[in-house]
CSV table of C-alpha atoms in Angstrom, one decimal:
chain,number,residue,atom,x,y,z
Y,192,UNK,CA,19.7,-44.3,-30.1
Y,193,UNK,CA,18.5,-48.0,-30.0
Y,194,UNK,CA,15.3,-49.2,-31.2
Y,195,UNK,CA,12.4,-49.9,-29.1
Y,196,UNK,CA,12.2,-52.4,-26.6
Y,197,UNK,CA,8.3,-52.6,-26.4
Y,198,UNK,CA,5.8,-51.6,-29.0
Y,199,UNK,CA,1.9,-52.3,-29.4
Y,200,UNK,CA,-1.0,-50.7,-31.4
Y,201,UNK,CA,-1.6,-47.5,-29.2
Y,202,UNK,CA,2.1,-46.5,-29.0
Y,203,UNK,CA,5.7,-47.3,-29.6
Y,204,UNK,CA,8.5,-46.8,-27.4
Y,205,UNK,CA,12.5,-46.3,-28.1
Y,206,UNK,CA,15.2,-46.4,-25.8
Y,207,UNK,CA,17.8,-43.7,-26.1
Y,208,UNK,CA,21.3,-44.1,-24.8
Y,209,UNK,CA,23.7,-41.3,-24.2
Y,210,UNK,CA,27.3,-41.3,-24.7
Y,211,UNK,CA,28.0,-41.5,-20.9
Y,212,UNK,CA,25.6,-44.7,-20.7
Y,213,UNK,CA,22.6,-42.9,-19.5
Y,214,UNK,CA,19.3,-44.3,-20.8
Y,215,UNK,CA,15.9,-42.6,-21.5
Y,216,UNK,CA,12.7,-43.7,-23.2
Y,217,UNK,CA,10.8,-42.0,-25.9
Y,218,UNK,CA,7.3,-42.8,-26.3
Y,219,UNK,CA,5.3,-42.0,-29.4
Y,220,UNK,CA,1.6,-42.2,-29.3
Y,221,UNK,CA,-0.7,-42.9,-32.2
Y,222,UNK,CA,-3.7,-41.6,-30.5
Y,223,UNK,CA,-4.2,-38.4,-28.8
Y,224,UNK,CA,-6.3,-39.2,-25.8
Y,225,UNK,CA,-3.5,-41.7,-24.5
Y,226,UNK,CA,-0.7,-38.9,-24.8
Y,227,UNK,CA,-3.0,-36.6,-23.0
Y,228,UNK,CA,-3.7,-39.0,-20.2
Y,229,UNK,CA,-0.2,-40.2,-19.7
Y,230,UNK,CA,1.4,-36.5,-19.8
Y,231,UNK,CA,-1.2,-35.3,-17.2
Y,232,UNK,CA,-0.6,-38.4,-14.9
Y,233,UNK,CA,3.2,-37.9,-15.1
Y,234,UNK,CA,2.8,-34.1,-14.5
Y,235,UNK,CA,0.3,-34.3,-11.8
Y,236,UNK,CA,0.1,-37.8,-10.2
Y,237,UNK,CA,3.5,-39.5,-10.2
Y,238,UNK,CA,4.5,-37.2,-7.4
Y,239,UNK,CA,2.7,-39.3,-5.0
Y,240,UNK,CA,5.0,-42.2,-6.0
Y,241,UNK,CA,8.3,-40.4,-5.7
Y,242,UNK,CA,11.1,-42.4,-7.3
Y,243,UNK,CA,8.8,-45.4,-7.9
Y,244,UNK,CA,7.8,-44.0,-11.2
Y,245,UNK,CA,9.6,-42.5,-14.3
Y,246,UNK,CA,10.2,-38.8,-14.4
Y,247,UNK,CA,8.7,-36.7,-17.3
Y,248,UNK,CA,11.5,-34.9,-19.0
Y,249,UNK,CA,10.0,-33.4,-22.1
Y,250,UNK,CA,6.7,-33.5,-24.3
Y,251,UNK,CA,6.3,-32.9,-28.0
Y,252,UNK,CA,2.6,-31.8,-28.5
Y,253,UNK,CA,2.5,-31.9,-32.4
Y,254,UNK,CA,1.8,-35.0,-34.5
Y,255,UNK,CA,3.1,-37.5,-33.8
Y,256,UNK,CA,2.7,-36.6,-30.0
Y,257,UNK,CA,5.5,-37.9,-27.8
Y,258,UNK,CA,6.8,-37.8,-24.6
Y,259,UNK,CA,10.5,-38.2,-23.1
Y,260,UNK,CA,10.9,-40.2,-19.7
Y,261,UNK,CA,13.6,-41.4,-17.4
Y,262,UNK,CA,14.6,-44.9,-17.2
Y,263,UNK,CA,13.2,-47.0,-14.2
Y,264,UNK,CA,15.3,-49.7,-13.1
Y,265,UNK,CA,14.6,-53.5,-12.9
Y,266,UNK,CA,12.3,-55.5,-15.1
Y,267,UNK,CA,8.6,-56.2,-15.7
Y,268,UNK,CA,7.3,-58.5,-13.1
Y,269,UNK,CA,5.3,-60.7,-15.7
Y,270,UNK,CA,8.8,-61.2,-17.5
Y,271,UNK,CA,10.5,-62.3,-14.4
Y,272,UNK,CA,10.0,-65.8,-12.7
Y,273,UNK,CA,9.4,-65.2,-8.9
Y,274,UNK,CA,8.7,-67.7,-6.0
Y,275,UNK,CA,5.0,-67.6,-4.5
Y,276,UNK,CA,6.5,-65.9,-1.6
Y,277,UNK,CA,8.3,-63.2,-3.8
Y,278,UNK,CA,5.1,-62.7,-5.9
Y,279,UNK,CA,2.9,-62.1,-2.7
Y,280,UNK,CA,5.5,-59.5,-1.6
Y,281,UNK,CA,5.2,-57.8,-4.8
Y,282,UNK,CA,1.8,-57.5,-4.7
Y,283,UNK,CA,1.6,-56.3,-1.0
Y,284,UNK,CA,4.1,-53.5,-2.2
Y,285,UNK,CA,1.9,-52.8,-5.4
Y,286,UNK,CA,-1.1,-52.3,-2.8
Y,287,UNK,CA,1.2,-49.6,-0.8
Y,288,UNK,CA,2.0,-47.7,-3.8
Y,289,UNK,CA,-1.7,-47.9,-5.2
Y,290,UNK,CA,-2.9,-46.5,-1.7
Y,291,UNK,CA,-0.5,-43.5,-2.4
Y,292,UNK,CA,-1.8,-42.8,-5.8
Y,293,UNK,CA,-5.6,-43.1,-4.6
Y,294,UNK,CA,-5.0,-40.7,-1.7
Y,295,UNK,CA,-4.2,-38.0,-4.0
Y,296,UNK,CA,-7.0,-35.0,-4.0
Y,297,UNK,CA,-10.0,-36.1,-5.7
Y,298,UNK,CA,-10.8,-34.9,-9.3
Y,299,UNK,CA,-13.8,-32.8,-10.3
Y,300,UNK,CA,-15.2,-35.1,-12.8
Y,301,UNK,CA,-15.1,-38.9,-13.9
Y,302,UNK,CA,-13.3,-40.1,-17.2
Y,303,UNK,CA,-10.5,-39.0,-19.4
Y,304,UNK,CA,-8.7,-35.6,-19.0
Y,305,UNK,CA,-6.4,-33.4,-21.1
Y,306,UNK,CA,-2.9,-32.9,-20.2
Y,307,UNK,CA,-3.7,-29.7,-18.7
Y,308,UNK,CA,-6.2,-31.4,-16.5
Y,309,UNK,CA,-9.4,-30.0,-18.5
Y,310,UNK,CA,-12.2,-32.2,-19.5
Y,311,UNK,CA,-12.3,-33.0,-23.2
Y,312,UNK,CA,-16.2,-33.0,-23.1
Y,313,UNK,CA,-19.3,-32.4,-20.9
Y,314,UNK,CA,-18.1,-33.5,-17.4
Y,315,UNK,CA,-19.6,-36.3,-15.7
Y,316,UNK,CA,-19.6,-35.8,-11.9
Y,317,UNK,CA,-21.9,-38.6,-10.9
Y,318,UNK,CA,-20.5,-41.9,-10.1
Y,319,UNK,CA,-23.6,-44.0,-10.8
Y,320,UNK,CA,-24.1,-42.3,-13.9
Y,321,UNK,CA,-20.7,-42.7,-15.1
Y,322,UNK,CA,-20.4,-46.4,-14.1
Y,323,UNK,CA,-23.7,-47.0,-15.8
Y,324,UNK,CA,-22.8,-45.5,-19.1
Y,325,UNK,CA,-19.6,-47.5,-19.0
Y,326,UNK,CA,-21.5,-50.8,-18.5
Y,327,UNK,CA,-24.0,-50.0,-21.1
Y,328,UNK,CA,-21.3,-49.2,-23.5
Y,329,UNK,CA,-19.5,-52.5,-22.9
Y,330,UNK,CA,-22.7,-54.4,-23.1
Y,331,UNK,CA,-23.5,-52.9,-26.5
Y,332,UNK,CA,-19.9,-53.7,-27.9
Y,333,UNK,CA,-20.0,-57.2,-26.6
Y,334,UNK,CA,-23.5,-57.9,-27.9
Y,335,UNK,CA,-22.5,-56.5,-31.3
Y,336,UNK,CA,-20.1,-59.6,-31.7
Y,337,UNK,CA,-22.6,-62.0,-30.3
Y,338,UNK,CA,-22.1,-65.0,-28.0
Y,339,UNK,CA,-23.6,-63.5,-24.7
Y,340,UNK,CA,-25.4,-66.5,-23.2
Y,341,UNK,CA,-27.8,-66.7,-20.3
Y,342,UNK,CA,-24.9,-66.7,-17.7
Y,343,UNK,CA,-23.5,-63.5,-19.2
Y,344,UNK,CA,-26.8,-61.9,-19.1
Y,345,UNK,CA,-27.4,-62.9,-15.5
Y,346,UNK,CA,-23.9,-61.3,-14.5
Y,347,UNK,CA,-24.9,-58.3,-16.5
Y,348,UNK,CA,-28.3,-58.0,-14.4
Y,349,UNK,CA,-26.4,-58.1,-11.3
Y,350,UNK,CA,-24.0,-55.4,-12.4
Y,351,UNK,CA,-26.8,-53.1,-13.5
Y,352,UNK,CA,-28.4,-53.7,-10.1
Y,353,UNK,CA,-25.2,-52.9,-8.4
Y,354,UNK,CA,-24.7,-49.3,-9.8
Y,355,UNK,CA,-26.5,-47.5,-7.1
Y,356,UNK,CA,-23.9,-48.7,-4.6
Y,357,UNK,CA,-21.3,-45.9,-6.3
Y,358,UNK,CA,-23.6,-43.1,-5.1
Y,359,UNK,CA,-21.4,-40.6,-3.5
Y,360,UNK,CA,-18.1,-41.9,-4.8
Y,361,UNK,CA,-15.7,-39.2,-5.9
Y,362,UNK,CA,-13.4,-39.3,-8.7
Y,363,UNK,CA,-10.1,-41.0,-7.7
Y,364,UNK,CA,-6.8,-40.9,-9.6
Y,365,UNK,CA,-6.5,-44.4,-11.1
Y,366,UNK,CA,-4.0,-46.1,-13.2
Y,367,UNK,CA,-6.5,-48.4,-15.0
Y,368,UNK,CA,-3.7,-51.0,-16.1
Y,369,UNK,CA,-2.4,-51.6,-12.7
Y,370,UNK,CA,-0.8,-55.2,-13.0
Y,371,UNK,CA,2.4,-57.1,-13.4
Y,372,UNK,CA,3.0,-56.1,-17.0
Y,373,UNK,CA,3.6,-52.4,-15.6
Y,374,UNK,CA,5.4,-53.2,-12.3
Y,375,UNK,CA,9.1,-53.1,-12.2
Y,376,UNK,CA,10.9,-55.4,-10.0
Y,377,UNK,CA,14.4,-56.3,-9.0
Y,378,UNK,CA,16.1,-59.6,-9.6
Y,379,UNK,CA,15.0,-60.8,-6.1
Y,380,UNK,CA,11.5,-59.7,-6.2
Y,381,UNK,CA,12.1,-56.2,-4.7
Y,382,UNK,CA,9.5,-53.5,-5.5
Y,383,UNK,CA,11.0,-50.9,-7.9
Y,384,UNK,CA,7.9,-49.0,-9.2
Y,385,UNK,CA,5.2,-48.4,-11.7
Y,386,UNK,CA,5.1,-47.7,-15.5
Y,387,UNK,CA,2.9,-46.8,-18.3
Y,388,UNK,CA,0.1,-44.5,-17.6
Y,389,UNK,CA,-1.7,-44.0,-20.7
Y,390,UNK,CA,-4.8,-45.6,-19.5
Y,391,UNK,CA,-4.9,-43.3,-16.5
Y,392,UNK,CA,-8.0,-41.1,-15.7
Y,393,UNK,CA,-10.4,-40.1,-13.0
Y,394,UNK,CA,-12.2,-43.5,-11.9
Y,395,UNK,CA,-14.1,-44.9,-9.0
Y,396,UNK,CA,-11.7,-46.4,-6.3
Y,397,UNK,CA,-12.3,-50.0,-7.0
Y,398,UNK,CA,-11.5,-49.7,-10.7
Y,399,UNK,CA,-7.9,-50.5,-10.2
Y,400,UNK,CA,-8.8,-53.8,-8.3
Y,401,UNK,CA,-10.9,-55.2,-11.2
Y,402,UNK,CA,-8.7,-54.9,-14.3
Y,403,UNK,CA,-6.2,-57.7,-14.7
Y,404,UNK,CA,-5.4,-59.2,-18.0
Y,405,UNK,CA,-4.4,-62.5,-16.2
Y,406,UNK,CA,-7.7,-62.6,-14.1
Y,407,UNK,CA,-5.9,-63.1,-10.8
Y,408,UNK,CA,-9.2,-62.3,-9.0
Y,409,UNK,CA,-10.4,-65.6,-10.4
Y,410,UNK,CA,-7.4,-67.9,-10.3
Y,411,UNK,CA,-5.0,-66.5,-7.7
Y,412,UNK,CA,-7.0,-64.8,-5.1
Y,413,UNK,CA,-4.0,-64.9,-2.5
Y,414,UNK,CA,-2.3,-62.4,-4.6
Y,415,UNK,CA,-5.1,-60.0,-4.4
Y,416,UNK,CA,-5.3,-60.5,-0.4
Y,417,UNK,CA,-1.7,-59.6,-0.3
Y,418,UNK,CA,-2.3,-56.4,-2.3
Y,419,UNK,CA,-5.3,-55.6,-0.1
Y,420,UNK,CA,-3.0,-55.9,2.9
Y,421,UNK,CA,-0.5,-53.5,1.3
Y,422,UNK,CA,-3.5,-51.2,0.5
Y,423,UNK,CA,-4.3,-50.8,4.3
Y,424,UNK,CA,-7.7,-52.0,4.2
Y,425,UNK,CA,-10.0,-54.9,3.1
Y,426,UNK,CA,-13.2,-54.2,0.9
Y,427,UNK,CA,-16.3,-53.5,2.4
Y,428,UNK,CA,-19.4,-55.7,1.5
Y,429,UNK,CA,-20.6,-52.6,-0.6
Y,430,UNK,CA,-17.3,-52.4,-2.5
Y,431,UNK,CA,-17.2,-56.1,-3.1
Y,432,UNK,CA,-20.4,-55.5,-4.8
Y,433,UNK,CA,-18.9,-52.7,-7.0
Y,434,UNK,CA,-16.0,-55.1,-7.7
Y,435,UNK,CA,-18.4,-57.4,-9.2
Y,436,UNK,CA,-20.0,-54.7,-11.2
Y,437,UNK,CA,-16.6,-53.5,-12.5
Y,438,UNK,CA,-15.3,-57.0,-13.4
Y,439,UNK,CA,-18.4,-57.5,-15.4
Y,440,UNK,CA,-17.6,-54.3,-17.4
Y,441,UNK,CA,-14.0,-55.5,-17.7
Y,442,UNK,CA,-15.1,-59.0,-19.0
Y,443,UNK,CA,-17.4,-57.5,-21.6
Y,444,UNK,CA,-14.5,-55.0,-22.6
Y,445,UNK,CA,-12.3,-58.1,-23.2
Y,446,UNK,CA,-15.1,-59.5,-25.4
Y,447,UNK,CA,-15.5,-56.3,-27.5
Y,448,UNK,CA,-11.9,-55.5,-27.7
Y,449,UNK,CA,-10.8,-58.9,-28.5
Y,450,UNK,CA,-13.0,-59.0,-31.5
Y,451,UNK,CA,-12.3,-55.6,-32.6
Y,452,UNK,CA,-8.5,-56.3,-32.7
Y,453,UNK,CA,-8.7,-60.2,-33.6
Y,454,UNK,CA,-7.4,-61.1,-30.2
Y,455,UNK,CA,-10.1,-63.9,-30.0
Y,456,UNK,CA,-8.1,-65.8,-27.0
Y,457,UNK,CA,-8.6,-62.8,-24.8
Y,458,UNK,CA,-12.4,-62.4,-25.9
Y,459,UNK,CA,-12.8,-65.9,-24.8
Y,460,UNK,CA,-11.2,-65.2,-21.5
Y,461,UNK,CA,-13.9,-62.5,-21.0
Y,462,UNK,CA,-16.7,-64.9,-21.8
Y,463,UNK,CA,-15.2,-67.3,-19.4
Y,464,UNK,CA,-15.0,-64.5,-16.7
Y,465,UNK,CA,-18.6,-63.8,-17.2
Y,466,UNK,CA,-19.8,-67.3,-16.5
Y,467,UNK,CA,-17.5,-67.4,-13.4
Y,468,UNK,CA,-19.2,-64.0,-12.1
Y,469,UNK,CA,-22.5,-65.4,-12.9
Y,470,UNK,CA,-21.7,-68.5,-10.8
Y,471,UNK,CA,-20.7,-66.4,-8.0
Y,472,UNK,CA,-23.9,-64.1,-8.0
Y,473,UNK,CA,-26.6,-66.7,-9.0
Y,474,UNK,CA,-28.2,-69.7,-7.5
Y,475,UNK,CA,-30.6,-72.4,-8.9
Y,476,UNK,CA,-29.8,-72.1,-12.6
Y,477,UNK,CA,-30.1,-68.6,-13.7
Y,478,UNK,CA,-32.2,-67.2,-11.1
Y,479,UNK,CA,-30.9,-63.9,-9.7
Y,480,UNK,CA,-30.1,-64.4,-5.9
Y,481,UNK,CA,-27.7,-61.9,-4.8
Y,482,UNK,CA,-26.6,-62.1,-1.0
Y,483,UNK,CA,-27.9,-58.8,0.6
Y,484,UNK,CA,-25.3,-56.7,2.3
Y,485,UNK,CA,-24.9,-57.9,6.0
Y,486,UNK,CA,-26.5,-56.1,8.8
Y,487,UNK,CA,-23.2,-54.9,10.0
Y,488,UNK,CA,-23.3,-52.2,7.4
Y,489,UNK,CA,-26.1,-50.5,9.1
Y,490,UNK,CA,-25.6,-46.7,9.9
Y,491,UNK,CA,-23.8,-46.9,13.2
Y,492,UNK,CA,-25.0,-44.9,16.1
Y,493,UNK,CA,-22.9,-42.4,18.2
Y,494,UNK,CA,-24.1,-42.3,21.9
Y,495,UNK,CA,-22.6,-39.7,24.1
Y,496,UNK,CA,-20.9,-41.6,27.0
Y,497,UNK,CA,-21.6,-40.7,30.7
Y,498,UNK,CA,-19.6,-41.5,33.7
Y,499,UNK,CA,-21.5,-44.7,34.2
Y,500,UNK,CA,-19.9,-45.9,30.8
Y,501,UNK,CA,-16.2,-45.2,32.2
Y,502,UNK,CA,-15.6,-48.9,33.2
Y,503,UNK,CA,-17.0,-50.1,29.7
Y,504,UNK,CA,-14.7,-47.7,27.8
Y,505,UNK,CA,-11.9,-48.6,30.1
Y,506,UNK,CA,-12.4,-52.4,29.1
Y,507,UNK,CA,-12.5,-51.4,25.5
Y,508,UNK,CA,-9.3,-49.3,25.7
Y,509,UNK,CA,-7.3,-52.3,26.7
Y,510,UNK,CA,-8.5,-54.1,23.2
Y,511,UNK,CA,-7.5,-50.5,21.7
Y,512,UNK,CA,-4.0,-50.6,23.1
Y,513,UNK,CA,-3.6,-54.2,22.2
Y,514,UNK,CA,-4.4,-53.6,18.6
Y,515,UNK,CA,-1.7,-50.9,18.4
Y,516,UNK,CA,0.6,-53.1,20.0
Y,517,UNK,CA,0.5,-55.3,16.9
Y,518,UNK,CA,1.7,-52.5,14.7
Y,519,UNK,CA,4.0,-50.7,17.4
Y,520,UNK,CA,5.7,-53.9,18.7
Y,521,UNK,CA,4.8,-53.1,22.3
Y,522,UNK,CA,5.5,-56.0,24.7
Y,523,UNK,CA,2.6,-57.5,26.8
Y,524,UNK,CA,2.7,-56.5,30.3
Y,525,UNK,CA,3.6,-58.9,32.8
Y,526,UNK,CA,0.0,-58.7,34.2
Y,527,UNK,CA,-1.5,-59.6,30.9
Y,528,UNK,CA,-3.5,-56.6,30.8
Y,529,UNK,CA,-2.9,-53.7,28.3
Y,530,UNK,CA,-3.5,-50.3,29.6
Y,531,UNK,CA,-3.1,-46.6,28.6
Y,532,UNK,CA,-5.1,-43.6,27.5
Y,533,UNK,CA,-4.4,-42.3,30.9
Y,534,UNK,CA,-4.6,-38.6,29.6
Y,535,UNK,CA,-7.9,-39.4,28.0
Y,536,UNK,CA,-9.3,-40.7,31.2
Y,537,UNK,CA,-8.1,-37.8,33.0
Y,538,UNK,CA,-9.7,-35.4,30.7
Y,539,UNK,CA,-12.9,-37.4,30.8
Y,540,UNK,CA,-13.0,-37.1,34.5
Y,541,UNK,CA,-12.3,-33.3,34.3
Y,542,UNK,CA,-14.9,-32.6,31.5
Y,543,UNK,CA,-12.1,-31.5,29.0
Y,544,UNK,CA,-13.4,-34.0,26.4
Y,545,UNK,CA,-16.4,-35.6,24.8
Y,546,UNK,CA,-16.6,-39.3,24.7
Y,547,UNK,CA,-19.0,-41.5,22.8
Y,548,UNK,CA,-20.0,-45.0,22.5
Y,549,UNK,CA,-20.3,-46.5,18.9
Y,550,UNK,CA,-23.1,-48.9,18.5
Y,551,UNK,CA,-24.4,-50.7,15.4
Y,552,UNK,CA,-27.7,-52.3,15.6
Y,553,UNK,CA,-27.7,-51.7,19.3
Y,554,UNK,CA,-24.5,-53.7,19.8
Y,555,UNK,CA,-21.4,-52.1,21.4
Y,556,UNK,CA,-19.0,-51.5,18.4
Y,557,UNK,CA,-16.3,-49.1,19.8
Y,558,UNK,CA,-15.6,-45.6,21.3
Y,559,UNK,CA,-14.5,-42.4,20.0
Y,560,UNK,CA,-13.7,-39.0,21.9
Y,561,UNK,CA,-13.4,-35.4,20.5
Y,562,UNK,CA,-11.3,-32.8,22.5
Y,563,UNK,CA,-12.0,-29.1,22.0
Y,564,UNK,CA,-8.6,-27.4,21.9
Y,565,UNK,CA,-8.2,-23.6,22.6
Y,566,UNK,CA,-4.9,-22.0,22.1
Y,567,UNK,CA,-3.9,-18.4,21.7
Y,568,UNK,CA,-4.1,-18.3,18.0
Y,569,UNK,CA,-6.6,-21.0,17.0
Y,570,UNK,CA,-9.3,-23.3,18.2
Y,571,UNK,CA,-9.9,-26.7,16.9
Y,572,UNK,CA,-11.3,-30.1,17.4
Y,573,UNK,CA,-8.8,-32.8,18.2
Y,574,UNK,CA,-9.8,-36.6,17.8
Y,575,UNK,CA,-8.4,-37.8,21.1
Y,576,UNK,CA,-9.5,-41.5,20.7
Y,577,UNK,CA,-11.0,-43.5,17.9
Y,578,UNK,CA,-11.4,-47.3,18.2
Y,579,UNK,CA,-13.9,-49.8,16.3
Y,580,UNK,CA,-14.0,-53.4,17.3
Y,581,UNK,CA,-12.5,-55.8,14.8
Y,582,UNK,CA,-15.9,-57.3,14.0
Y,583,UNK,CA,-17.2,-54.0,12.5
Y,584,UNK,CA,-14.0,-53.1,10.5
Y,585,UNK,CA,-13.9,-52.8,6.7
Y,586,UNK,CA,-17.7,-52.4,6.7
Y,587,UNK,CA,-17.8,-48.8,6.5
Y,588,UNK,CA,-18.5,-48.3,10.3
Y,589,UNK,CA,-15.3,-46.2,11.0
Y,590,UNK,CA,-15.8,-44.1,7.9
Y,591,UNK,CA,-19.4,-43.2,8.8
Y,592,UNK,CA,-18.6,-42.5,12.4
Y,593,UNK,CA,-15.6,-40.1,11.5
Y,594,UNK,CA,-18.1,-38.1,8.9
Y,595,UNK,CA,-20.6,-37.7,11.5
Y,596,UNK,CA,-18.0,-36.4,14.1
Y,597,UNK,CA,-16.5,-34.0,11.6
Y,598,UNK,CA,-20.0,-32.5,10.6
Y,599,UNK,CA,-21.1,-32.6,14.2
Y,600,UNK,CA,-18.0,-30.3,15.2
Y,601,UNK,CA,-17.6,-27.9,12.3
Y,602,UNK,CA,-14.3,-25.9,12.1
Y,603,UNK,CA,-10.7,-26.7,12.1
Y,604,UNK,CA,-9.6,-30.3,13.0
Y,605,UNK,CA,-6.4,-31.9,14.0
Y,606,UNK,CA,-6.0,-35.9,13.9
Y,607,UNK,CA,-2.8,-37.7,14.8
Y,608,UNK,CA,-1.5,-41.2,14.3
Y,609,UNK,CA,1.5,-43.0,15.3
Y,610,UNK,CA,3.5,-43.1,12.1
Y,611,UNK,CA,4.4,-46.8,12.7
Y,612,UNK,CA,0.8,-47.4,12.7
Y,613,UNK,CA,0.4,-47.8,8.8
Y,614,UNK,CA,-3.3,-49.0,8.7
Y,615,UNK,CA,-4.3,-45.9,11.1
Y,616,UNK,CA,-2.4,-43.4,8.9
Y,617,UNK,CA,-3.9,-44.8,5.5
Y,618,UNK,CA,-7.5,-45.0,7.0
Y,619,UNK,CA,-7.5,-41.3,8.3
Y,620,UNK,CA,-5.8,-39.8,5.1
Y,621,UNK,CA,-8.6,-41.7,2.9
Y,622,UNK,CA,-11.5,-40.7,5.2
Y,623,UNK,CA,-10.2,-36.8,5.4
Y,624,UNK,CA,-9.3,-36.8,1.8
Y,625,UNK,CA,-13.0,-37.7,0.8
Y,626,UNK,CA,-14.6,-35.4,3.4
Y,627,UNK,CA,-12.6,-32.4,2.2
Y,628,UNK,CA,-12.1,-33.2,-1.5
Y,629,UNK,CA,-8.4,-33.5,-0.9
Y,630,UNK,CA,-8.1,-30.0,0.9
Y,631,UNK,CA,-5.8,-31.1,3.9
Y,632,UNK,CA,-2.4,-30.7,5.2
Y,633,UNK,CA,0.0,-33.3,6.5
Y,634,UNK,CA,3.2,-33.3,8.5
Y,635,UNK,CA,5.1,-35.3,11.0
Y,636,UNK,CA,6.1,-34.3,14.5
Y,637,UNK,CA,8.1,-35.9,17.3
Y,638,UNK,CA,6.4,-37.3,20.3
Y,639,UNK,CA,7.3,-39.4,23.4
Y,640,UNK,CA,5.9,-42.4,21.7
Y,641,UNK,CA,7.5,-41.9,18.4
Y,642,UNK,CA,6.9,-40.0,15.2
Y,643,UNK,CA,3.2,-38.8,14.7
Y,644,UNK,CA,1.6,-38.2,11.6
Y,645,UNK,CA,-0.6,-34.9,11.9
Y,646,UNK,CA,-3.5,-34.3,9.5
Y,647,UNK,CA,-5.1,-30.8,9.7
Y,648,UNK,CA,-8.2,-29.7,7.9
Y,649,UNK,CA,-11.4,-27.7,7.9
Y,650,UNK,CA,-14.8,-29.5,8.3
Y,651,UNK,CA,-18.2,-27.7,7.2
Y,652,UNK,CA,-21.4,-28.5,9.2
């Protein structure tokens, strides 16, 4: 046994080496809550990461509580100098792993949990109530140590006004300390995996994009851009407002925690972050002037398409196929015109599918088609086509259209995506997970166009 490589106030870690050279880590927790969270995450959540996280080998549930985990190779990113390109690649890979974690089935409540998944107190199931309570708790802790100036209060006001935007959010598996200190990389900056789940609990999705001790969202936004790229989406305007709220909470946490633990430099960083946030949500002194959400976030309209719309959808389908070619590597036709969707158009002419135009504020925004499938053993709805123009993406349009189609066609559903089209796979996985509270199945089948990811689920009216 060799003594610990890493220790802090919450826990201590010891590296164990066997006679044949195998290494393991024993982690001893000083506070029960951290042990419960970490054991639960290793037992239930790290399966989503495969070999990109340590394996839980054993637990000790008496005082002092401890756990034994396997060694993950590599070294912490924060301790390893990397080039700018290598750093962006790591953040991109981190986004991909975070998407897999967030795609786990939703929880039944917000907040910390016991090692067996139970709730340690009265459960909070409403996201607005949960975020509001977190915000007010951090405000009180920071105010108790003073030094909240006018800019800080302006940022807090914006955060309070942003909490209604969390309405309808479901509890997501969140790491809550997701950053370079817990990312393992190779010598050349390759992604190895994720460590340290003692802070993990059920939270709102954006929480893992708001908690960075080095404040990368202020100083190195290109890294966050790379992470979003790996995650397979960009934040919608509403999520940007959610992030502002959550970053105010984290900045307040830095102030309160920094003073409580005599880490005054971290507390000062929290104050500077509040000033930064205030500058980005106020204009003209300290007069609140938050930019309203753009009109593109308006509820989209699904309009049944008729034969007179066939030419319009044919034109849109060329853009649709072009978009897919960027992910599939398809060559541009010599004519310069992308084509496809032949089966869809044949079904349309024969009355075998239900095409729709998507409009936002009256403007054409895409198209979708649901095909009723009737087989000997089962009937189900099949999402034959689904396309949203780039202008309307990452603004909630696609998600809202999909939800309307699901509820408008209750019963069994099947949706397929080309496996190589990663953004599509991630989009549908998230939308369906949210709609079904994680109750869906996923498999891969071979097709003439390549491997297809197949998601099946049931939708209520």
